[in-house]
Amino acid sequence: MKTTVLKNVRVLDTESCEVTHYDNVVLNGGRIAELNHAPVQEDGREVIDCKGLTLMPGLIDCHVHINMSSWSTVQNATLPNSLVAARAARILNGMLMRGFTTVRDVGGADRGYVMAIEEGTIVGPDLVICGKMLCQTGGHQDVRAKWDEQDPEYLRFQLGSKSHICDGVPEVRKAVRQEIRAGAQFIKIIANGGLAPTGVPITHLAFSEEEIAAIVEEAIIADTYVAAHAYTDKAIERCVRLGVRTIEHCVFVSEKTARMMKEKGCFAVPTMATFETLEDKSSSMTPEQQARAQQARESAYNAMVILKEAGVPMAFGTDLTHISLHYHQSDEFTYRSRVLPAKDVLQSATINAARLLRKEHEIGNVFAGAKANLLLVEGNPAEDATLLSKPVNMRLIIKNGEVIKNTVA
Ligand SMILES: [Zn+2]
């Protein structure tokens, strides 16, 4: 088994946000074997002198869509599957080079990507998938034209489509079972309208309470949880009350609902990057849609303050679409830093995200036994999280013990 020794490092603990100097951190077989305060025998092992820079866990993004490379979801759903996959490979590699060693795809990615990453065919972050997202007929991700009465089943086989259309309790139960069978590690639902120009107004809810409760029950049967796309307070309240565990976007959450999220152990996944890049998409929006998007952006900042006040754990999310926008992923650190302390922003992309994924025993912090998914960075991100917005500050990127980038030597 390959052993690498990282010597002369300052290790940032993402829980306490304290920094401790170690003489060396030994990596073995893709894991952190030990952290030592005394020099070790180097005899033939790969040794990297980290020059006292900060070692921290690889970043985690809990809201991505690796299959999204077009301006619109409608257009994306019509692309050839091979083109979608080829672009996704590039998108995934870009994420890893920005320091993201784990990402959660919240609609679209299938098991083939997980296999391709595991075998090394795609060099990208570890991927957590939900398969297609569950959406009701006429819901926010039913991308068929209004005059298209085809059976929506075909959308399940378009790689660039994110949705699995299902209605009524028996169908939603079956849809969950189909996604789980195909490799889903959690279930995603569309529980609200949205901001997309071709989508459904934000005032619409989606799925009946009976349907949501059935989806939650099926997810629990499969030992997993449900994530919901929800903007309005009404949509969020309903999901939280019915047992949904992670609320995506969470833009118009009220203080009362935030307190309920805290009581129920929910996570919020704000996605500022997608709102901050709306101007790039504005050519496809009417002035009224643009005004609403602007309002959503302001509310999304306010929501983070409300969630922090209520003590709701927040995880890092970006929700970027067009292939030319994915590089804004790292800017999420800067956006969040406008309203949250550096410590909270850092934890959203490390320890909180690991807990959301139920993987805190192996990722999200630096400890013996953890996966060797590591970054060596300039400065201290617990004091200034915007450092993570600049990939140039990442002098070393290590995934599963393999050095992906090294500019420290
Ligand atoms: Zn999304």
Short mmCIF file of C-alpha atoms and ligand atoms in Angstrom, two decimals:
data_model
loop_
_atom_site.label_atom_id
_atom_site.label_comp_id
_atom_site.label_asym_id
_atom_site.label_seq_id
_atom_site.Cartn_x
_atom_site.Cartn_y
_atom_site.Cartn_z
CA MET A 1 0.00 0.00 0.00
CA LYS A 2 1.23 3.46 -0.90
CA THR A 3 2.32 5.68 2.00
CA THR A 4 2.75 9.43 1.85
CA VAL A 5 4.11 11.59 4.65
CA LEU A 6 3.02 15.23 4.87
CA LYS A 7 5.55 16.93 7.08
CA ASN A 8 5.53 20.28 8.85
CA VAL A 9 1.78 21.00 8.72
CA ARG A 10 -0.74 23.03 10.67
CA VAL A 11 -3.92 20.97 10.89
CA LEU A 12 -7.22 22.86 10.97
CA ASP A 13 -9.89 21.05 13.00
CA THR A 14 -13.22 21.97 11.39
CA GLU A 15 -15.17 21.29 14.59
CA SER A 16 -13.24 23.51 17.02
CA CYS A 17 -11.72 25.63 14.22
CA GLU A 18 -8.41 25.46 16.08
CA VAL A 19 -5.09 24.91 14.36
CA THR A 20 -2.47 22.45 15.70
CA HIS A 21 1.04 21.99 14.38
CA TYR A 22 2.09 18.41 13.57
CA ASP A 23 5.49 17.17 12.52
CA ASN A 24 3.83 14.83 10.11
CA VAL A 25 0.55 13.36 8.90
CA VAL A 26 0.93 9.86 7.49
CA LEU A 27 -1.39 8.69 4.70
CA ASN A 28 -1.72 5.02 3.93
CA GLY A 29 -4.07 3.11 1.65
CA GLY A 30 -6.19 6.17 0.91
CA ARG A 31 -6.72 6.95 4.62
CA ILE A 32 -5.07 9.10 7.26
CA ALA A 33 -3.03 6.59 9.27
CA GLU A 34 -1.66 8.89 11.98
CA LEU A 35 -0.90 12.44 13.04
CA ASN A 36 2.45 12.72 14.85
CA HIS A 37 4.29 15.24 16.96
CA ALA A 38 7.64 13.56 16.30
CA PRO A 39 9.53 12.93 13.06
CA VAL A 40 8.95 9.49 11.50
CA GLN A 41 11.22 7.22 9.51
CA GLU A 42 11.02 8.48 5.94
CA ASP A 43 12.78 5.43 4.42
CA GLY A 44 11.73 5.52 0.79
CA ARG A 45 8.24 6.88 1.43
CA GLU A 46 6.91 9.83 -0.52
CA VAL A 47 7.47 12.90 1.68
CA ILE A 48 5.93 16.29 1.00
CA ASP A 49 7.23 19.26 3.00
CA CYS A 50 4.09 21.31 3.66
CA LYS A 51 6.11 24.33 4.88
CA GLY A 52 3.76 25.05 7.78
CA LEU A 53 0.74 25.65 5.55
CA THR A 54 -2.78 24.67 6.68
CA LEU A 55 -4.04 21.14 6.14
CA MET A 56 -7.83 20.76 6.05
CA PRO A 57 -10.35 18.25 4.75
CA GLY A 58 -11.43 18.34 1.09
CA LEU A 59 -14.50 20.47 0.41
CA ILE A 60 -18.03 19.11 0.05
CA ASP A 61 -20.75 20.66 -2.15
CA CYS A 62 -24.21 19.31 -1.26
CA HIS A 63 -26.15 20.76 -4.20
CA VAL A 64 -24.79 20.22 -7.70
CA HIS A 65 -26.18 18.97 -11.01
CA ILE A 66 -23.29 17.48 -12.95
CA ASN A 67 -25.53 16.80 -15.97
CA MET A 68 -26.50 20.45 -16.38
CA SER A 69 -24.53 22.18 -19.11
CA SER A 70 -27.19 24.26 -20.93
CA TRP A 71 -28.93 27.53 -20.15
CA SER A 72 -32.30 25.87 -19.72
CA THR A 73 -33.50 22.63 -18.19
CA VAL A 74 -35.78 22.12 -21.21
CA GLN A 75 -32.90 22.37 -23.67
CA ASN A 76 -30.68 20.22 -21.47
CA ALA A 77 -33.22 17.40 -21.40
CA THR A 78 -33.02 17.06 -25.19
CA LEU A 79 -29.22 16.67 -25.45
CA PRO A 80 -27.68 13.36 -26.55
CA ASN A 81 -26.79 11.25 -23.51
CA SER A 82 -23.18 10.90 -24.69
CA LEU A 83 -22.73 14.68 -24.87
CA VAL A 84 -24.22 15.11 -21.39
CA ALA A 85 -21.82 12.49 -19.98
CA ALA A 86 -18.77 13.92 -21.75
CA ARG A 87 -19.51 17.41 -20.43
CA ALA A 88 -20.21 16.02 -16.95
CA ALA A 89 -16.74 14.45 -16.88
CA ARG A 90 -15.27 17.91 -17.51
CA ILE A 91 -17.54 19.53 -14.90
CA LEU A 92 -16.54 16.90 -12.31
CA ASN A 93 -12.85 17.39 -12.98
CA GLY A 94 -13.24 21.14 -12.59
CA MET A 95 -14.88 20.60 -9.19
CA LEU A 96 -12.02 18.43 -7.96
CA MET A 97 -9.46 21.02 -9.11
CA ARG A 98 -11.34 23.61 -7.01
CA GLY A 99 -10.80 21.40 -3.96
CA PHE A 100 -14.16 19.62 -3.84
CA THR A 101 -13.48 15.98 -3.03
CA THR A 102 -17.13 15.01 -2.45
CA VAL A 103 -20.26 16.36 -4.15
CA ARG A 104 -23.93 15.46 -3.78
CA ASP A 105 -25.81 15.52 -7.08
CA VAL A 106 -29.42 16.51 -6.37
CA GLY A 107 -30.98 15.33 -9.59
CA GLY A 108 -29.78 13.68 -12.76
CA ALA A 109 -26.57 11.76 -12.09
CA ASP A 110 -26.79 7.99 -12.26
CA ARG A 111 -24.78 5.06 -10.93
CA GLY A 112 -22.52 4.96 -14.02
CA TYR A 113 -20.79 8.15 -12.89
CA VAL A 114 -20.20 6.71 -9.41
CA MET A 115 -18.61 3.64 -11.01
CA ALA A 116 -16.53 5.72 -13.44
CA ILE A 117 -15.14 7.81 -10.58
CA GLU A 118 -14.44 4.77 -8.41
CA GLU A 119 -12.49 3.04 -11.18
CA GLY A 120 -10.66 6.24 -12.13
CA THR A 121 -12.11 6.65 -15.63
CA ILE A 122 -13.39 10.05 -14.52
CA VAL A 123 -11.03 12.02 -12.30
CA GLY A 124 -13.50 13.82 -10.08
CA PRO A 125 -14.90 14.11 -6.57
CA ASP A 126 -16.66 11.21 -4.85
CA LEU A 127 -20.27 11.42 -5.90
CA VAL A 128 -23.44 10.95 -3.83
CA ILE A 129 -26.52 10.54 -6.03
CA CYS A 130 -30.33 10.52 -5.85
CA GLY A 131 -30.89 9.43 -9.45
CA LYS A 132 -33.74 11.44 -10.96
CA MET A 133 -35.68 13.85 -8.76
CA LEU A 134 -39.33 13.04 -8.16
CA CYS A 135 -41.70 15.57 -9.71
CA GLN A 136 -45.48 15.62 -10.14
CA THR A 137 -47.14 16.03 -13.55
CA GLY A 138 -46.92 19.72 -14.43
CA GLY A 139 -44.42 20.34 -11.61
CA HIS A 140 -41.36 22.60 -11.75
CA GLN A 141 -39.20 19.94 -13.43
CA ASP A 142 -41.82 18.53 -15.83
CA VAL A 143 -39.90 19.90 -18.82
CA ARG A 144 -42.36 18.79 -21.50
CA ALA A 145 -43.90 21.61 -23.57
CA LYS A 146 -47.46 22.34 -22.48
CA TRP A 147 -48.76 20.85 -25.74
CA ASP A 148 -46.61 17.74 -25.40
CA GLU A 149 -48.88 14.97 -24.17
CA GLN A 150 -46.33 12.17 -24.53
CA ASP A 151 -46.02 9.77 -21.64
CA PRO A 152 -43.29 11.43 -19.51
CA GLU A 153 -41.62 8.07 -18.90
CA TYR A 154 -39.10 8.91 -21.68
CA LEU A 155 -37.66 11.66 -19.46
CA ARG A 156 -36.26 8.98 -17.18
CA PHE A 157 -33.99 7.80 -19.98
CA GLN A 158 -32.72 11.21 -21.07
CA LEU A 159 -29.49 11.73 -19.13
CA GLY A 160 -29.89 15.52 -19.40
CA SER A 161 -33.33 15.42 -17.78
CA LYS A 162 -33.44 15.63 -14.02
CA SER A 163 -36.93 14.32 -13.43
CA HIS A 164 -38.97 11.22 -12.78
CA ILE A 165 -42.64 12.18 -13.13
CA CYS A 166 -44.99 10.42 -10.71
CA ASP A 167 -48.45 11.08 -9.27
CA GLY A 168 -50.49 9.54 -6.48
CA VAL A 169 -49.32 7.43 -3.56
CA PRO A 170 -48.76 4.11 -5.42
CA GLU A 171 -46.73 5.83 -8.17
CA VAL A 172 -44.56 7.87 -5.84
CA ARG A 173 -43.81 4.78 -3.75
CA LYS A 174 -42.81 2.90 -6.90
CA ALA A 175 -40.70 5.83 -8.11
CA VAL A 176 -38.71 5.84 -4.84
CA ARG A 177 -38.18 2.09 -5.11
CA GLN A 178 -37.03 2.43 -8.74
CA GLU A 179 -34.52 5.15 -7.86
CA ILE A 180 -33.21 3.19 -4.87
CA ARG A 181 -32.89 0.07 -7.04
CA ALA A 182 -30.89 2.08 -9.60
CA GLY A 183 -28.44 3.25 -6.92
CA ALA A 184 -29.95 6.36 -5.33
CA GLN A 185 -28.37 7.13 -1.94
CA PHE A 186 -31.15 9.57 -0.98
CA ILE A 187 -34.38 10.82 -2.57
CA LYS A 188 -34.99 14.29 -3.98
CA ILE A 189 -38.42 15.81 -4.53
CA ILE A 190 -39.70 18.96 -6.17
CA ALA A 191 -42.06 20.37 -3.54
CA ASN A 192 -42.51 23.90 -4.89
CA GLY A 193 -42.48 26.04 -8.02
CA GLY A 194 -39.30 27.94 -8.79
CA LEU A 195 -37.61 30.78 -10.63
CA ALA A 196 -36.77 29.13 -13.96
CA PRO A 197 -38.41 31.00 -16.84
CA THR A 198 -39.94 27.82 -18.23
CA GLY A 199 -40.99 26.46 -14.86
CA VAL A 200 -43.93 26.75 -12.51
CA PRO A 201 -44.66 29.91 -10.43
CA ILE A 202 -43.00 29.99 -7.03
CA THR A 203 -46.41 30.27 -5.32
CA HIS A 204 -47.30 26.70 -6.35
CA LEU A 205 -46.78 23.84 -3.94
CA ALA A 206 -46.17 20.37 -5.36
CA PHE A 207 -47.25 16.88 -4.31
CA SER A 208 -50.07 16.31 -1.82
CA GLU A 209 -49.20 15.82 1.85
CA GLU A 210 -50.13 12.16 1.44
CA GLU A 211 -47.64 11.78 -1.39
CA ILE A 212 -44.80 13.50 0.50
CA ALA A 213 -45.47 11.38 3.60
CA ALA A 214 -45.38 8.21 1.44
CA ILE A 215 -42.08 9.27 -0.17
CA VAL A 216 -40.57 9.97 3.26
CA GLU A 217 -41.75 6.56 4.51
CA GLU A 218 -40.25 4.76 1.49
CA ALA A 219 -36.95 6.58 1.96
CA ILE A 220 -36.84 5.58 5.63
CA ILE A 221 -37.60 1.96 4.67
CA ALA A 222 -34.50 2.09 2.47
CA ASP A 223 -32.52 3.59 5.39
CA THR A 224 -32.17 6.98 3.77
CA TYR A 225 -33.80 10.43 3.70
CA VAL A 226 -35.58 12.96 1.50
CA ALA A 227 -34.23 16.27 0.19
CA ALA A 228 -36.74 18.83 -1.12
CA HIS A 229 -36.54 21.75 -3.51
CA ALA A 230 -38.47 24.40 -1.53
CA TYR A 231 -38.42 28.21 -1.70
CA THR A 232 -41.52 29.55 0.06
CA ASP A 233 -42.14 29.31 3.78
CA LYS A 234 -45.36 27.37 3.14
CA ALA A 235 -43.55 24.76 1.04
CA ILE A 236 -40.70 24.49 3.57
CA GLU A 237 -43.04 24.19 6.57
CA ARG A 238 -44.99 21.40 4.88
CA CYS A 239 -41.87 19.41 4.00
CA VAL A 240 -40.33 19.79 7.45
CA ARG A 241 -43.57 18.77 9.18
CA LEU A 242 -43.85 15.69 6.93
CA GLY A 243 -40.31 14.47 7.68
CA VAL A 244 -38.15 15.81 4.85
CA ARG A 245 -34.57 16.09 6.15
CA THR A 246 -32.76 18.55 3.88
CA ILE A 247 -34.32 21.74 2.51
CA GLU A 248 -32.71 22.97 -0.70
CA HIS A 249 -32.56 26.75 -1.42
CA CYS A 250 -34.72 27.59 1.65
CA VAL A 251 -35.09 31.18 0.42
CA PHE A 252 -38.22 32.51 2.12
CA VAL A 253 -38.00 30.61 5.41
CA SER A 254 -39.66 32.32 8.41
CA GLU A 255 -38.21 32.40 11.92
CA LYS A 256 -40.99 30.07 13.10
CA THR A 257 -40.29 27.46 10.43
CA ALA A 258 -36.54 27.75 11.02
CA ARG A 259 -37.14 26.88 14.69
CA MET A 260 -39.15 23.83 13.59
CA MET A 261 -36.28 22.81 11.28
CA LYS A 262 -33.93 22.96 14.25
CA GLU A 263 -36.28 20.87 16.44
CA LYS A 264 -36.71 18.24 13.72
CA GLY A 265 -32.98 17.96 13.00
CA CYS A 266 -33.21 19.32 9.43
CA PHE A 267 -30.39 20.74 7.36
CA ALA A 268 -30.69 23.78 5.11
CA VAL A 269 -28.76 23.93 1.86
CA PRO A 270 -28.70 27.54 0.65
CA THR A 271 -27.49 28.00 -2.93
CA MET A 272 -26.25 31.58 -3.38
CA ALA A 273 -24.14 30.91 -6.48
CA THR A 274 -27.18 30.16 -8.59
CA PHE A 275 -28.85 33.44 -7.55
CA GLU A 276 -25.67 35.45 -8.00
CA THR A 277 -25.30 34.18 -11.57
CA LEU A 278 -28.92 34.88 -12.54
CA GLU A 279 -27.81 37.90 -14.54
CA ASP A 280 -25.92 35.57 -16.87
CA LYS A 281 -29.23 33.86 -17.58
CA SER A 282 -31.36 37.01 -17.62
CA SER A 283 -31.60 37.16 -21.42
CA SER A 284 -34.05 34.27 -21.21
CA MET A 285 -36.16 35.95 -18.49
CA THR A 286 -38.97 38.50 -18.67
CA PRO A 287 -38.52 41.75 -16.66
CA GLU A 288 -41.04 40.43 -14.13
CA GLN A 289 -39.09 37.18 -13.70
CA GLN A 290 -35.89 39.17 -13.31
CA ALA A 291 -37.47 41.30 -10.57
CA ARG A 292 -38.60 38.17 -8.72
CA ALA A 293 -35.15 36.62 -9.07
CA GLN A 294 -33.61 39.78 -7.62
CA GLN A 295 -36.00 39.58 -4.67
CA ALA A 296 -35.15 35.90 -4.16
CA ARG A 297 -31.45 36.72 -4.06
CA GLU A 298 -31.96 39.32 -1.32
CA SER A 299 -34.22 36.96 0.63
CA ALA A 300 -31.70 34.15 0.30
CA TYR A 301 -29.10 36.23 2.16
CA ASN A 302 -31.66 37.08 4.82
CA ALA A 303 -32.62 33.40 5.12
CA MET A 304 -29.05 32.48 6.10
CA VAL A 305 -29.22 34.99 8.96
CA ILE A 306 -32.58 33.56 10.12
CA LEU A 307 -31.28 29.96 9.92
CA LYS A 308 -28.15 30.83 11.88
CA GLU A 309 -30.19 32.57 14.55
CA ALA A 310 -32.38 29.44 14.90
CA GLY A 311 -29.32 27.17 15.05
CA VAL A 312 -30.21 25.21 11.90
CA PRO A 313 -27.07 23.54 10.46
CA MET A 314 -26.34 24.83 6.98
CA ALA A 315 -24.49 22.87 4.31
CA PHE A 316 -22.74 24.26 1.24
CA GLY A 317 -24.64 24.23 -2.07
CA THR A 318 -24.25 25.98 -5.41
CA ASP A 319 -26.82 24.64 -7.94
CA LEU A 320 -25.01 25.87 -11.05
CA THR A 321 -26.24 25.02 -14.53
CA HIS A 322 -24.58 26.19 -17.74
CA ILE A 323 -21.13 24.72 -18.32
CA SER A 324 -19.64 28.24 -18.43
CA LEU A 325 -21.01 29.00 -14.92
CA HIS A 326 -19.62 26.07 -12.94
CA TYR A 327 -16.42 27.94 -12.15
CA HIS A 328 -18.50 30.17 -9.84
CA GLN A 329 -18.74 27.19 -7.46
CA SER A 330 -15.89 28.55 -5.33
CA ASP A 331 -17.48 32.03 -5.19
CA GLU A 332 -20.12 30.57 -2.85
CA PHE A 333 -17.54 31.06 -0.06
CA THR A 334 -17.40 34.79 -0.80
CA TYR A 335 -21.17 35.15 -1.10
CA ARG A 336 -21.84 33.42 2.24
CA SER A 337 -19.08 35.38 3.94
CA ARG A 338 -21.10 38.56 3.34
CA VAL A 339 -23.56 37.55 6.08
CA LEU A 340 -22.00 34.65 8.02
CA PRO A 341 -18.82 34.32 10.13
CA ALA A 342 -15.90 32.52 8.45
CA LYS A 343 -16.23 29.59 10.85
CA ASP A 344 -19.84 28.92 9.76
CA VAL A 345 -18.94 29.16 6.08
CA LEU A 346 -16.01 26.76 6.52
CA GLN A 347 -18.15 24.28 8.48
CA SER A 348 -20.91 24.37 5.83
CA ALA A 349 -18.49 22.85 3.30
CA THR A 350 -16.82 20.42 5.71
CA ILE A 351 -18.21 19.06 8.97
CA ASN A 352 -21.86 20.12 8.42
CA ALA A 353 -21.92 18.72 4.90
CA ALA A 354 -20.35 15.47 6.13
CA ARG A 355 -23.10 15.17 8.75
CA LEU A 356 -25.76 15.86 6.14
CA LEU A 357 -24.30 13.00 4.07
CA ARG A 358 -24.06 10.84 7.23
CA LYS A 359 -20.37 10.41 6.43
CA GLU A 360 -18.81 12.34 9.32
CA HIS A 361 -16.99 9.18 10.41
CA GLU A 362 -14.84 9.41 7.28
CA ILE A 363 -14.92 12.90 5.73
CA GLY A 364 -15.34 16.56 6.76
CA ASN A 365 -12.43 16.73 9.20
CA VAL A 366 -8.81 15.62 9.61
CA PHE A 367 -8.42 12.64 11.96
CA ALA A 368 -6.77 9.23 12.05
CA GLY A 369 -8.94 6.81 10.09
CA ALA A 370 -10.54 9.50 7.89
CA LYS A 371 -10.38 9.30 4.12
CA ALA A 372 -7.26 11.02 2.83
CA ASN A 373 -9.28 13.73 1.06
CA LEU A 374 -7.19 16.75 1.95
CA LEU A 375 -6.26 20.28 1.00
CA LEU A 376 -3.18 22.26 1.89
CA VAL A 377 -4.11 25.93 1.84
CA GLU A 378 -2.55 29.33 2.32
CA GLY A 379 -3.81 31.20 5.39
CA ASN A 380 -6.55 30.10 7.78
CA PRO A 381 -10.03 29.58 6.24
CA ALA A 382 -11.57 29.57 9.75
CA GLU A 383 -10.59 33.24 9.93
CA ASP A 384 -11.24 34.09 6.29
CA ALA A 385 -13.37 31.64 4.33
CA THR A 386 -13.03 33.67 1.13
CA LEU A 387 -9.53 32.15 0.82
CA LEU A 388 -11.33 29.06 -0.46
CA SER A 389 -12.83 31.07 -3.33
CA LYS A 390 -9.43 31.10 -5.01
CA PRO A 391 -8.22 27.66 -6.12
CA VAL A 392 -4.72 29.16 -6.44
CA ASN A 393 -4.60 29.15 -2.61
CA MET A 394 -4.91 25.36 -2.69
CA ARG A 395 -1.31 24.26 -2.90
CA LEU A 396 -2.07 20.59 -2.51
CA ILE A 397 -5.20 18.62 -3.39
CA ILE A 398 -5.26 14.98 -2.31
CA LYS A 399 -8.11 12.57 -3.01
CA ASN A 400 -8.17 9.03 -1.61
CA GLY A 401 -4.46 9.44 -0.82
CA GLU A 402 -3.58 10.38 -4.43
CA VAL A 403 -1.94 13.74 -5.08
CA ILE A 404 -4.14 15.53 -7.66
CA LYS A 405 -2.40 18.91 -7.52
CA ASN A 406 0.89 19.92 -5.93
CA THR A 407 2.30 23.44 -6.13
CA VAL A 408 4.00 23.32 -2.74
CA ALA A 409 7.07 21.37 -3.76
ZN ZN B 1 -30.91 22.22 -7.93
#
